Amino acid sequence: MESQTEAAVNFGKSIIVPSVQELAKKSIANIPSRYVREDQDPSIVSDELSLPTVPVIDLERLGVKDSMSSELEKLHSACKDWGFFQVTNHGVSTSLLEEFRTEIDNFFKLPYEEKKKLWQKPENQEGFGQLFVVSEEQKLDWSDMFYVTTLPLNQRRGELFDKLPPKLRNTLHAYSMEVKKLAMAILGHMAKALKMDAEEMVELFSDGVQSMRMNYYPPCPEPNKTIGFSPHSDADALTILYQLNETEGLQIRKDGRWVSVKPLPHAFVVNIGDIMESQTEAAVNFGKSIIVPSVQELAKKSIANIPSRYMREDQDPSIVSDELSLPTVPVIDLERLVVEDSMSSELEKLHSACKDWGFFQVTNHGVGTSLLEEFRTEIDNFFKLPYEEKKKLWQKPENQEGFGQLFVVSEDQKLDWSDMFYVTTLPLNQRRGELFDKLPPKLRNTLQAYSTEVKKLAMAILGHMAKALKMEAEEMVELFSDGVQSMRMNYYPPCPEPNKTIGFSPHSDADALTILYQLNETEGLQIRKDGRWVSVKPLPHAFVVNIGDIMEIVSNGIYRSIEHRATVNSTKERLSIATFYSSKLDSELGPAASLISPHNPPIFRRVPLEKYFKDFFDRKLKGKSYLDFMRIEKGEGNTY
């Protein structure tokens, strides 16, 4: 009941301004200076015959098999190239549209004294007035509008709705329902055109916010000196405009020119808003890496000595002496974390592993052996593809996804003895379609299944960590349930001089949690423990999990992100796949609020996650230097 009765969300306010409709009734010869807009392009577009016309989409053709494909392509093109289109045969009845037209016309003809009862309030923008007026000196538009939130129902402002004329209120409700159906239908077709998961579009928008703005543009004595509505893009996902009369006025900027939209009888004008652009735009680019040659192809040449660019005299020896005396990485049995008799002791073991090691292996994790074996086979086949095929999947200069290496920032930088394939897998709207579509179909399908299973595993482990940390469970869920997931498939070919190079330079991971699946029994992963390099021996079908920098930050330093590296050998290839799991893109990164107190102040600063990743990837990989940058200096203030 709380959700049904809570106060409606207030999206902003606007300074109250006079009615333009009332001003226009005075038969003035010149408009007041506050409406004069010398900053605007001329409202009259010359040589209109030479301008293109806004595309028209017939929704009926999108439901007919013979025309579906061509009309869908037309819709896709309209959304990409125009961001605007008109829709016909949309399913909203003509009788409802005519009734709504009449009621809105009557609404704006109400006496001014009646309208004043529906005027905006200083603290809220709903009602009669104008939007986006933030100062008394700001220039005004030559229009009146009535703005109202219509869906969800619990966001309607009852005190405003109750004052509407009854016939308008009833017609507005019916129109609201019909336009919601239309919006969801259009969004469904867009999902299909984008090759986007239909369920994701439904999940995003089925319970979305709907608002309406009724616009009245009175005749103006000096139309070339003012503007009806200032140039803007819409903040929503989709705007559906019904033009109530045949008077033209709507213009869109196309290729630097203003193009008029000529009203079609009973058609809707639809335009893409900022939210839809953000959902469908190219995935966030966290950085780039200089393109380098394939080490796998180099290794095929049976060379006796490695090229100088791979020689790493700065590295510790890859062979660790006296391994029998070294400790072994803890193993956590996830089944024991859900059994009452063993839960407490296994949780303490997990807590200790995260604090003292920053690494552990997990068994009984719930990911099917058959899926792991299938994924192992597909990745093995992927790295065996002919080089000409792989080149189609190589990194581009402006982005790090694809085959290549990460963190290469200069042409004279030393390189690792490995090839990798890096790809963002979640959220779905961050996947690079042009890369995914080129993957072998079986690998693509298996990758999708593996991605889903590893997300479940990551969330389960994070849940246990929250419990061990005595952190609010909901805070962990809020941070990570819609988090960013990426994968790096690693191939380390045999090397003729393994002690002179490194498979992957020492580093800590930028994410919250890394889940590594070692695809064969070849050792190579080493972690730095108490100043020594300790090898991690692969366990069959187990995952190696390590704490990343984000989790060290979120835990306020309780859990440790540990430096690790990959070594190579002279006889065996090694394959692995690392899955990186991070918090959601629009989150702010910093210590969890539930862990902070006067006795436990924050030791890390807060930054937007996107900035954190961009800064991280725009540097040469070297130890833990970026995490050190995140630490709050002595005497530095914080926002807690």
mmCIF file of C-alpha atoms in Angstrom, residues 452-629:
data_model
loop_
_atom_site.group_PDB
_atom_site.id
_atom_site.type_symbol
_atom_site.label_atom_id
_atom_site.label_comp_id
_atom_site.label_asym_id
_atom_site.label_seq_id
_atom_site.Cartn_x
_atom_site.Cartn_y
_atom_site.Cartn_z
ATOM 1 C CA THR A 452 24.527 -15.930 -17.179
ATOM 2 C CA GLU A 453 25.812 -18.710 -14.911
ATOM 3 C CA VAL A 454 28.892 -16.783 -13.823
ATOM 4 C CA LYS A 455 26.763 -13.746 -12.974
ATOM 5 C CA LYS A 456 24.684 -15.957 -10.653
ATOM 6 C CA LEU A 457 27.880 -17.303 -9.095
ATOM 7 C CA ALA A 458 29.335 -13.806 -8.654
ATOM 8 C CA MET A 459 26.175 -12.564 -6.934
ATOM 9 C CA ALA A 460 26.165 -15.609 -4.636
ATOM 10 C CA ILE A 461 29.801 -15.043 -3.627
ATOM 11 C CA LEU A 462 29.190 -11.316 -3.130
ATOM 12 C CA GLY A 463 26.224 -12.179 -0.915
ATOM 13 C CA HIS A 464 28.402 -14.397 1.288
ATOM 14 C CA MET A 465 31.047 -11.656 1.410
ATOM 15 C CA ALA A 466 28.441 -9.127 2.575
ATOM 16 C CA LYS A 467 27.479 -11.500 5.372
ATOM 17 C CA ALA A 468 31.112 -12.038 6.376
ATOM 18 C CA LEU A 469 31.788 -8.284 6.320
ATOM 19 C CA LYS A 470 28.592 -7.561 8.307
ATOM 20 C CA MET A 471 27.684 -5.259 5.450
ATOM 21 C CA GLU A 472 24.064 -4.491 4.514
ATOM 22 C CA ALA A 473 23.060 -7.253 2.063
ATOM 23 C CA GLU A 474 20.818 -4.853 0.121
ATOM 24 C CA GLU A 475 23.734 -2.485 -0.376
ATOM 25 C CA MET A 476 25.744 -5.248 -2.058
ATOM 26 C CA VAL A 477 22.765 -6.186 -4.256
ATOM 27 C CA GLU A 478 22.144 -2.551 -5.198
ATOM 28 C CA LEU A 479 25.782 -2.085 -6.193
ATOM 29 C CA PHE A 480 26.231 -5.227 -8.260
ATOM 30 C CA SER A 481 22.933 -6.757 -9.453
ATOM 31 C CA ASP A 482 23.042 -4.763 -12.716
ATOM 32 C CA GLY A 483 26.816 -4.647 -12.825
ATOM 33 C CA VAL A 484 29.273 -4.654 -15.697
ATOM 34 C CA GLN A 485 30.645 -8.052 -16.685
ATOM 35 C CA SER A 486 33.503 -8.526 -19.128
ATOM 36 C CA MET A 487 35.613 -11.506 -20.117
ATOM 37 C CA ARG A 488 39.180 -11.986 -21.212
ATOM 38 C CA MET A 489 40.085 -15.244 -22.969
ATOM 39 C CA ASN A 490 43.821 -15.840 -22.594
ATOM 40 C CA TYR A 491 46.165 -17.903 -24.755
ATOM 41 C CA TYR A 492 49.785 -18.343 -23.612
ATOM 42 C CA PRO A 493 51.803 -20.171 -26.311
ATOM 43 C CA PRO A 494 54.971 -22.119 -25.447
ATOM 44 C CA CYS A 495 57.970 -19.785 -25.298
ATOM 45 C CA PRO A 496 61.602 -20.635 -26.211
ATOM 46 C CA GLU A 497 62.906 -18.355 -23.422
ATOM 47 C CA PRO A 498 60.254 -18.420 -20.668
ATOM 48 C CA ASN A 499 62.549 -16.903 -18.033
ATOM 49 C CA LYS A 500 63.097 -13.785 -20.146
ATOM 50 C CA THR A 501 59.445 -12.833 -20.578
ATOM 51 C CA ILE A 502 56.072 -12.813 -18.836
ATOM 52 C CA GLY A 503 52.649 -14.077 -19.909
ATOM 53 C CA PHE A 504 50.757 -11.268 -18.185
ATOM 54 C CA SER A 505 52.443 -8.438 -16.298
ATOM 55 C CA PRO A 506 51.975 -8.214 -12.514
ATOM 56 C CA HIS A 507 48.811 -6.295 -11.678
ATOM 57 C CA SER A 508 45.763 -6.133 -9.490
ATOM 58 C CA ASP A 509 42.343 -6.265 -11.160
ATOM 59 C CA ALA A 510 40.232 -3.122 -11.515
ATOM 60 C CA ASP A 511 36.937 -4.928 -10.935
ATOM 61 C CA ALA A 512 35.186 -6.163 -7.793
ATOM 62 C CA LEU A 513 35.488 -9.884 -8.368
ATOM 63 C CA THR A 514 37.410 -11.911 -10.960
ATOM 64 C CA ILE A 515 36.303 -15.490 -11.608
ATOM 65 C CA LEU A 516 38.940 -17.444 -13.531
ATOM 66 C CA TYR A 517 38.329 -20.765 -15.234
ATOM 67 C CA GLN A 518 41.601 -22.507 -16.108
ATOM 68 C CA LEU A 519 40.936 -24.430 -19.303
ATOM 69 C CA ASN A 520 43.803 -26.901 -19.046
ATOM 70 C CA GLU A 521 46.117 -28.260 -16.377
ATOM 71 C CA THR A 522 49.088 -26.086 -17.317
ATOM 72 C CA GLU A 523 50.187 -23.954 -14.384
ATOM 73 C CA GLY A 524 51.037 -20.293 -14.852
ATOM 74 C CA LEU A 525 48.950 -18.152 -12.525
ATOM 75 C CA GLN A 526 50.998 -16.814 -9.606
ATOM 76 C CA ILE A 527 50.006 -14.489 -6.775
ATOM 77 C CA ARG A 528 52.218 -12.373 -4.568
ATOM 78 C CA LYS A 529 51.927 -13.590 -0.975
ATOM 79 C CA ASP A 530 54.163 -12.156 1.762
ATOM 80 C CA GLY A 531 56.662 -10.940 -0.849
ATOM 81 C CA ARG A 532 56.914 -14.279 -2.695
ATOM 82 C CA TRP A 533 55.242 -15.561 -5.841
ATOM 83 C CA VAL A 534 52.941 -18.523 -5.096
ATOM 84 C CA SER A 535 51.629 -20.748 -7.904
ATOM 85 C CA VAL A 536 47.917 -21.544 -8.066
ATOM 86 C CA LYS A 537 47.510 -25.212 -9.014
ATOM 87 C CA PRO A 538 44.339 -25.738 -11.082
ATOM 88 C CA LEU A 539 41.657 -27.971 -9.531
ATOM 89 C CA PRO A 540 39.390 -29.789 -12.018
ATOM 90 C CA HIS A 541 36.246 -27.727 -12.756
ATOM 91 C CA ALA A 542 36.982 -25.309 -9.910
ATOM 92 C CA PHE A 543 37.054 -21.538 -10.290
ATOM 93 C CA VAL A 544 39.824 -19.297 -9.016
ATOM 94 C CA VAL A 545 38.281 -16.168 -7.481
ATOM 95 C CA ASN A 546 40.156 -13.025 -6.593
ATOM 96 C CA ILE A 547 39.306 -9.729 -4.962
ATOM 97 C CA GLY A 548 39.603 -6.745 -7.300
ATOM 98 C CA ASP A 549 40.351 -3.124 -6.525
ATOM 99 C CA ILE A 550 36.636 -2.210 -6.464
ATOM 100 C CA MET A 551 35.961 -4.734 -3.692
ATOM 101 C CA GLU A 552 38.957 -3.489 -1.710
ATOM 102 C CA ILE A 553 37.443 0.000 -2.011
ATOM 103 C CA VAL A 554 33.875 -1.139 -1.189
ATOM 104 C CA SER A 555 35.117 -3.102 1.851
ATOM 105 C CA ASN A 556 37.137 -0.036 2.913
ATOM 106 C CA GLY A 557 40.364 -2.015 2.841
ATOM 107 C CA ILE A 558 39.148 -5.034 4.843
ATOM 108 C CA TYR A 559 39.411 -7.284 1.782
ATOM 109 C CA ARG A 560 42.597 -7.079 -0.255
ATOM 110 C CA SER A 561 43.143 -6.872 -3.972
ATOM 111 C CA ILE A 562 46.319 -8.850 -4.547
ATOM 112 C CA GLU A 563 48.978 -8.488 -7.228
ATOM 113 C CA HIS A 564 49.195 -11.476 -9.553
ATOM 114 C CA ARG A 565 50.784 -12.428 -12.860
ATOM 115 C CA ALA A 566 50.897 -15.176 -15.482
ATOM 116 C CA THR A 567 54.106 -16.998 -16.357
ATOM 117 C CA VAL A 568 54.837 -19.138 -19.419
ATOM 118 C CA ASN A 569 56.829 -22.282 -20.132
ATOM 119 C CA SER A 570 58.753 -23.747 -23.050
ATOM 120 C CA THR A 571 56.659 -26.835 -23.792
ATOM 121 C CA LYS A 572 52.976 -26.327 -23.058
ATOM 122 C CA GLU A 573 50.326 -23.848 -24.075
ATOM 123 C CA ARG A 574 48.016 -22.494 -21.386
ATOM 124 C CA LEU A 575 44.436 -21.311 -21.801
ATOM 125 C CA SER A 576 42.155 -19.581 -19.328
ATOM 126 C CA ILE A 577 39.154 -17.286 -19.239
ATOM 127 C CA ALA A 578 38.822 -14.526 -16.684
ATOM 128 C CA THR A 579 35.399 -13.017 -15.979
ATOM 129 C CA PHE A 580 35.472 -9.564 -14.407
ATOM 130 C CA TYR A 581 32.461 -8.423 -12.413
ATOM 131 C CA SER A 582 32.003 -4.796 -11.391
ATOM 132 C CA SER A 583 29.321 -2.501 -10.007
ATOM 133 C CA LYS A 584 26.747 -0.901 -12.296
ATOM 134 C CA LEU A 585 27.899 1.804 -14.694
ATOM 135 C CA ASP A 586 25.947 4.697 -13.216
ATOM 136 C CA SER A 587 27.069 3.986 -9.648
ATOM 137 C CA GLU A 588 29.475 5.985 -7.566
ATOM 138 C CA LEU A 589 32.432 3.981 -6.324
ATOM 139 C CA GLY A 590 33.513 4.298 -2.710
ATOM 140 C CA PRO A 591 33.479 2.421 0.615
ATOM 141 C CA ALA A 592 30.096 0.888 1.531
ATOM 142 C CA ALA A 593 28.134 3.282 3.725
ATOM 143 C CA SER A 594 27.174 0.462 6.116
ATOM 144 C CA LEU A 595 30.864 -0.180 6.883
ATOM 145 C CA ILE A 596 31.727 3.449 7.658
ATOM 146 C CA SER A 597 31.600 4.856 11.177
ATOM 147 C CA PRO A 598 33.510 7.386 13.297
ATOM 148 C CA HIS A 599 35.719 4.494 14.390
ATOM 149 C CA ASN A 600 36.141 3.220 10.821
ATOM 150 C CA PRO A 601 36.462 6.297 8.557
ATOM 151 C CA PRO A 602 36.755 5.883 4.778
ATOM 152 C CA ILE A 603 40.259 5.325 3.433
ATOM 153 C CA PHE A 604 39.279 5.613 -0.255
ATOM 154 C CA ARG A 605 37.792 8.545 -2.151
ATOM 155 C CA ARG A 606 34.497 8.406 -4.085
ATOM 156 C CA VAL A 607 34.413 8.668 -7.901
ATOM 157 C CA PRO A 608 31.873 7.804 -10.631
ATOM 158 C CA LEU A 609 32.491 4.234 -11.813
ATOM 159 C CA GLU A 610 32.828 5.264 -15.466
ATOM 160 C CA LYS A 611 35.609 7.728 -14.600
ATOM 161 C CA TYR A 612 37.327 5.080 -12.482
ATOM 162 C CA PHE A 613 37.461 2.625 -15.382
ATOM 163 C CA LYS A 614 38.539 5.189 -17.959
ATOM 164 C CA ASP A 615 41.380 6.346 -15.734
ATOM 165 C CA PHE A 616 42.377 2.757 -15.000
ATOM 166 C CA PHE A 617 42.528 1.641 -18.635
ATOM 167 C CA ASP A 618 44.300 4.772 -19.848
ATOM 168 C CA ARG A 619 47.523 3.815 -18.116
ATOM 169 C CA LYS A 620 50.237 1.213 -18.418
ATOM 170 C CA LEU A 621 49.531 -1.876 -16.326
ATOM 171 C CA LYS A 622 51.845 -1.816 -13.352
ATOM 172 C CA GLY A 623 51.202 -3.321 -9.948
ATOM 173 C CA LYS A 624 48.653 -1.531 -7.746
ATOM 174 C CA SER A 625 49.422 2.076 -8.601
ATOM 175 C CA TYR A 626 45.843 3.099 -9.466
ATOM 176 C CA LEU A 627 44.419 1.734 -6.218
ATOM 177 C CA ASP A 628 47.032 3.794 -4.397
ATOM 178 C CA PHE A 629 45.743 6.847 -6.285
#
